[in-house]
Short mmCIF file of C-alpha atoms in Angstrom, two decimals:
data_model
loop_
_atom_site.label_atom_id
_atom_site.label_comp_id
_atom_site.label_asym_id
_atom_site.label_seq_id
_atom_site.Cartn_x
_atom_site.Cartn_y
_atom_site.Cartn_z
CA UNK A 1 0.00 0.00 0.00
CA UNK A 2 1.31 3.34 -0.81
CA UNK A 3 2.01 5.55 1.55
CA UNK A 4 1.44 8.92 -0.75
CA UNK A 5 0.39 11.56 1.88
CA UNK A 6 -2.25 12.27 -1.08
CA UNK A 7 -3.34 8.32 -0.85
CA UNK A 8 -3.45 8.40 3.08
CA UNK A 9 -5.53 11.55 2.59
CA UNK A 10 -8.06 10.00 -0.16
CA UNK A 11 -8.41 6.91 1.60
CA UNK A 12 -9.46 8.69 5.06
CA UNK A 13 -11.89 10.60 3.55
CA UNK A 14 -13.28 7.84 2.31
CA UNK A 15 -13.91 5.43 5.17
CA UNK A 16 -14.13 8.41 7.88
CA UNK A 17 -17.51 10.67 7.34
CA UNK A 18 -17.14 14.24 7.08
CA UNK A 19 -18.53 16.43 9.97
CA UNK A 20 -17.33 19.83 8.43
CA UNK A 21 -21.08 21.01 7.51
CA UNK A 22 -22.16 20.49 10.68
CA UNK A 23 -19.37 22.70 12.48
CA UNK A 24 -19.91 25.10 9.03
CA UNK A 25 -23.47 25.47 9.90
CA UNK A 26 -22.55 25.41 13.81
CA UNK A 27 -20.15 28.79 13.36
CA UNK A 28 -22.10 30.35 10.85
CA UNK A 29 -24.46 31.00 13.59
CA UNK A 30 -22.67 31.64 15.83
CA UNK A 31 -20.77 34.78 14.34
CA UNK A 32 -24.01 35.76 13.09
CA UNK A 33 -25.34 35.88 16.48
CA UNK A 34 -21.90 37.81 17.81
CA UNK A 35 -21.93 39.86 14.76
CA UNK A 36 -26.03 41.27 15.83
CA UNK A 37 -24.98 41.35 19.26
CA UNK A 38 -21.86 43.84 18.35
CA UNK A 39 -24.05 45.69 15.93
CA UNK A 40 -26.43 46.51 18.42
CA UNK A 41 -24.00 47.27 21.17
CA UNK A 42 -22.81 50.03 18.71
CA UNK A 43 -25.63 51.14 17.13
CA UNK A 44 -26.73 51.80 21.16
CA UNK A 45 -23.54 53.36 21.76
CA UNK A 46 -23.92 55.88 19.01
CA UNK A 47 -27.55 56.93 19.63
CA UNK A 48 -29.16 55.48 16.28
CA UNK A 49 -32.31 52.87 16.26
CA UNK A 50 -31.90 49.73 16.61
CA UNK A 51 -31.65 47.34 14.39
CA UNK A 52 -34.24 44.20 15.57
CA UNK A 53 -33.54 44.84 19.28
CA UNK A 54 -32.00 47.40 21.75
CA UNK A 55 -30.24 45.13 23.94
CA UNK A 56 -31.16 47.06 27.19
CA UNK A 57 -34.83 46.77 26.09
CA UNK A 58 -34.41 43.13 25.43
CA UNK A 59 -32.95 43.09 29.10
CA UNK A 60 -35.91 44.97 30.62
CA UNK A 61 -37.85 42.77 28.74
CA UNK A 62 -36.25 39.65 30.03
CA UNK A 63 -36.48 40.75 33.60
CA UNK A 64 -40.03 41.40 33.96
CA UNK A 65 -41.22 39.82 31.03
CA UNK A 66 -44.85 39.42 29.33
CA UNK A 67 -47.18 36.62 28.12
CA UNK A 68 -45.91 37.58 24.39
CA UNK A 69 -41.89 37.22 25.61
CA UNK A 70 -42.40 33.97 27.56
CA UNK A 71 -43.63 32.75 24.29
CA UNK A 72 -41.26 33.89 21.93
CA UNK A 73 -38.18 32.87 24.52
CA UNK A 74 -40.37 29.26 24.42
CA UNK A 75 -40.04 29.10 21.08
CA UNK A 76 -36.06 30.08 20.74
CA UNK A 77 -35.54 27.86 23.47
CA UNK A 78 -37.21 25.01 21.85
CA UNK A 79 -35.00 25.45 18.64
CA UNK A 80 -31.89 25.76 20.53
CA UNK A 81 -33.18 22.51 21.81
CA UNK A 82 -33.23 20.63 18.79
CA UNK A 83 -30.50 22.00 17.27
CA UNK A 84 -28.21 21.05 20.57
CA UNK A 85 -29.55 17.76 20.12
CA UNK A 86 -28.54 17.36 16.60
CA UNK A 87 -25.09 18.67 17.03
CA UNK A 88 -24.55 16.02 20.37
CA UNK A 89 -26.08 13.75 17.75
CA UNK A 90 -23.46 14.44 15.17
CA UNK A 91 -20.84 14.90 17.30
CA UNK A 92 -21.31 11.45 19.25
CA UNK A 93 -22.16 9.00 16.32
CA UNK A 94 -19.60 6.79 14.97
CA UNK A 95 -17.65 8.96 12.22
CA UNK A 96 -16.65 5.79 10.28
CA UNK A 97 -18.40 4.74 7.34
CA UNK A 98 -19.32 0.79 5.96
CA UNK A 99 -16.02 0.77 4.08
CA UNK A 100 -12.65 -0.61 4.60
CA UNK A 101 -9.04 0.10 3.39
CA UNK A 102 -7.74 -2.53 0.82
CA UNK A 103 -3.80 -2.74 -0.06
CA UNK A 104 -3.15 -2.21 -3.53
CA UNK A 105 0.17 -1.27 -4.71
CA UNK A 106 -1.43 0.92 -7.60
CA UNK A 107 -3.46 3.39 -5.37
CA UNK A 108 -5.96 3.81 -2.81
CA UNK A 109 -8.54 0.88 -3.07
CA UNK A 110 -11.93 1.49 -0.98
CA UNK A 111 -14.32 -1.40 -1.01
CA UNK A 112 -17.49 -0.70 0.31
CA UNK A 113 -19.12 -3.37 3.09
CA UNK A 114 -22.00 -4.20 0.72
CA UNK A 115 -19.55 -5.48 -1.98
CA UNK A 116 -17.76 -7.93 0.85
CA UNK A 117 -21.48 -9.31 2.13
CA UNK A 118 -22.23 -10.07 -1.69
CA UNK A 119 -19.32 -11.43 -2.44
CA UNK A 120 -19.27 -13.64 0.71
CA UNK A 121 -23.05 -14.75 -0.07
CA UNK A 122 -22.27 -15.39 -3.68
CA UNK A 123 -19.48 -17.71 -2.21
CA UNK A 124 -21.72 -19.45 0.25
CA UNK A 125 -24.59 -20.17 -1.99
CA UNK A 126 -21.71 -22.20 -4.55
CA UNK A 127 -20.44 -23.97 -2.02
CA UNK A 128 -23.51 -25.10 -0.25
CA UNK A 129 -25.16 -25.51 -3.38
CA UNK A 130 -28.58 -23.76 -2.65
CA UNK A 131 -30.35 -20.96 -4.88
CA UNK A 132 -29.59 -17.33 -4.53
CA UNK A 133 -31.83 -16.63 -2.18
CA UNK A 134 -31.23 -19.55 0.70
CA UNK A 135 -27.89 -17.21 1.56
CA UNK A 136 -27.69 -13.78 3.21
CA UNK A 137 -24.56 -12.14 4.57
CA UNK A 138 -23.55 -8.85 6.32
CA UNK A 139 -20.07 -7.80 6.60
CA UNK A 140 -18.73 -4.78 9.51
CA UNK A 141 -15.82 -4.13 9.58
CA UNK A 142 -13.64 -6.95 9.26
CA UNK A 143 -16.44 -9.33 10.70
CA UNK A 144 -18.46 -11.55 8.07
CA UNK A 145 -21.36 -13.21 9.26
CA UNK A 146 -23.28 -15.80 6.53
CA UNK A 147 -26.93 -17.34 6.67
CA UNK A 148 -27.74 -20.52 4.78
CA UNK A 149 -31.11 -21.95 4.53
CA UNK A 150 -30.26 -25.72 2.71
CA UNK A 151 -32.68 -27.42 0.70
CA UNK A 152 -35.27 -29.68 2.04
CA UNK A 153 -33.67 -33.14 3.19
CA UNK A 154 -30.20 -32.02 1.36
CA UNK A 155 -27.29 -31.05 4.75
CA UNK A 156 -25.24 -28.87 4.60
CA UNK A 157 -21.57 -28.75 5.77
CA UNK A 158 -20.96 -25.08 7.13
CA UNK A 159 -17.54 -25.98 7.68
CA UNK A 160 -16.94 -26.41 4.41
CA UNK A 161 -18.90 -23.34 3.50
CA UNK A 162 -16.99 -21.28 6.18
CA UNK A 163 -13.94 -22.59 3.96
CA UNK A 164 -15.36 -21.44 1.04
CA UNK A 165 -16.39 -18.08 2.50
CA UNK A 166 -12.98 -17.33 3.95
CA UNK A 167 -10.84 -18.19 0.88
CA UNK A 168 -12.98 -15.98 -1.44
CA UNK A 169 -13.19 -13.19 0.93
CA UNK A 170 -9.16 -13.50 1.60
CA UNK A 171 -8.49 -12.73 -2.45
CA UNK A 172 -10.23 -9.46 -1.45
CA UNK A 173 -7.85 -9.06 1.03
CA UNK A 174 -6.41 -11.47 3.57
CA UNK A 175 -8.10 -9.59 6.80
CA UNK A 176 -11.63 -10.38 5.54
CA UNK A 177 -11.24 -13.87 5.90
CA UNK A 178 -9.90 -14.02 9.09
CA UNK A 179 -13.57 -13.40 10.88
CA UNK A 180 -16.29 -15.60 8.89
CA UNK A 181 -19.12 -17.15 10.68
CA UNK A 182 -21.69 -19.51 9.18
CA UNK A 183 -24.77 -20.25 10.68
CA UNK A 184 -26.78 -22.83 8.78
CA UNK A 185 -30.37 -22.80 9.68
CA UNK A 186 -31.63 -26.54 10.80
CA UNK A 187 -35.15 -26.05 8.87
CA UNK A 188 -34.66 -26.57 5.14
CA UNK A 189 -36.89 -24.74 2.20
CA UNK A 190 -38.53 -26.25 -0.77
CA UNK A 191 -37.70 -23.73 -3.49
#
């Protein structure tokens, strides 16, 4: 694998997800909120009107305050709310995407987790010798797991399927292999 700082950089981006647009929107906001607060304070200063809100008269107004304040400061409140809880959100869920880093000595190669569950049910289905849909597989990470429904009255080694499994998965890359489990379900299908 190359080690390119270019490479290292494409190869992040693409398994890591971005969380610039959230801190974008998140500072946005806030300098727009500084930015009115400094406006005022000046426009105060100087003696001209204000712009949305003399911030001594939204003081007053927060100190004794009236049916129609309590509501709008409700309703501010409420969106601060939400939008606190979608930053935590954002800021706590996992950053890392359903794709994994595979060594190529060409470039950065990104396969995506759907690509190693299909090829791993592919692989199953050929070596236990069922239809298409008798398999289903979900890859994470570097974990595969693999569901086989046999035919009626027809076994099924999963040993030999867990073989089959790993050696496919391991010409993806070696570390896909290493974490297959087969689970063969003990009521067979007709079709």
């Amino acid at each position: 694998m190359s080690n390119n700082p270019v490479e290292r950089r494409l190869r992040r981006r693409s398994v890591y997800r971005s969380r610039s647009t959230a801190v974008s929107v998140a500072l946005v906001v806030l300098v727009l909120v500084a930015a009115w607060i400094g406006t005022e304070s000046v426009l105060r200063a100087i003696g001209a009107p204000p712009l949305l809100a003399d911030p001594q008269t939204a003081v007053d107004a927060a100190l004794a305050p009236d049916a129609a304040f309590v509501t709008k400061i409700e309703v501010i409140a409420a969106v601060l709310l939400v939008a606190g809880i979608v930053l935590v959100v954002l800021a706590l869920k996992p950053g890392r995407q359903h794709r994994s880093v595979v060594a190529h000595d060409r470039g950065a190669v990104v396969i995506d987790s759907s690509i190693v569950a299909s090829t791993a049910r592919n692989a199953a289905g050929r070596a236990a010798g069922v239809p298409d849909g008798h398999t289903t597989a979900s890859a994470r990470g570097l974990r595969t797991e693999v569901s086989v429904v046999p035919m009626s009255g027809i076994p099924v080694d999963s040993t030999a399927v867990e073989h089959a499994v790993a050696e496919r998965l391991g010409q993806l890359d070696e570390r896909f292999g290493r974490h297959v489990t087969v689970r063969v379900s003990e009521k067979g299908s007709l079709s």
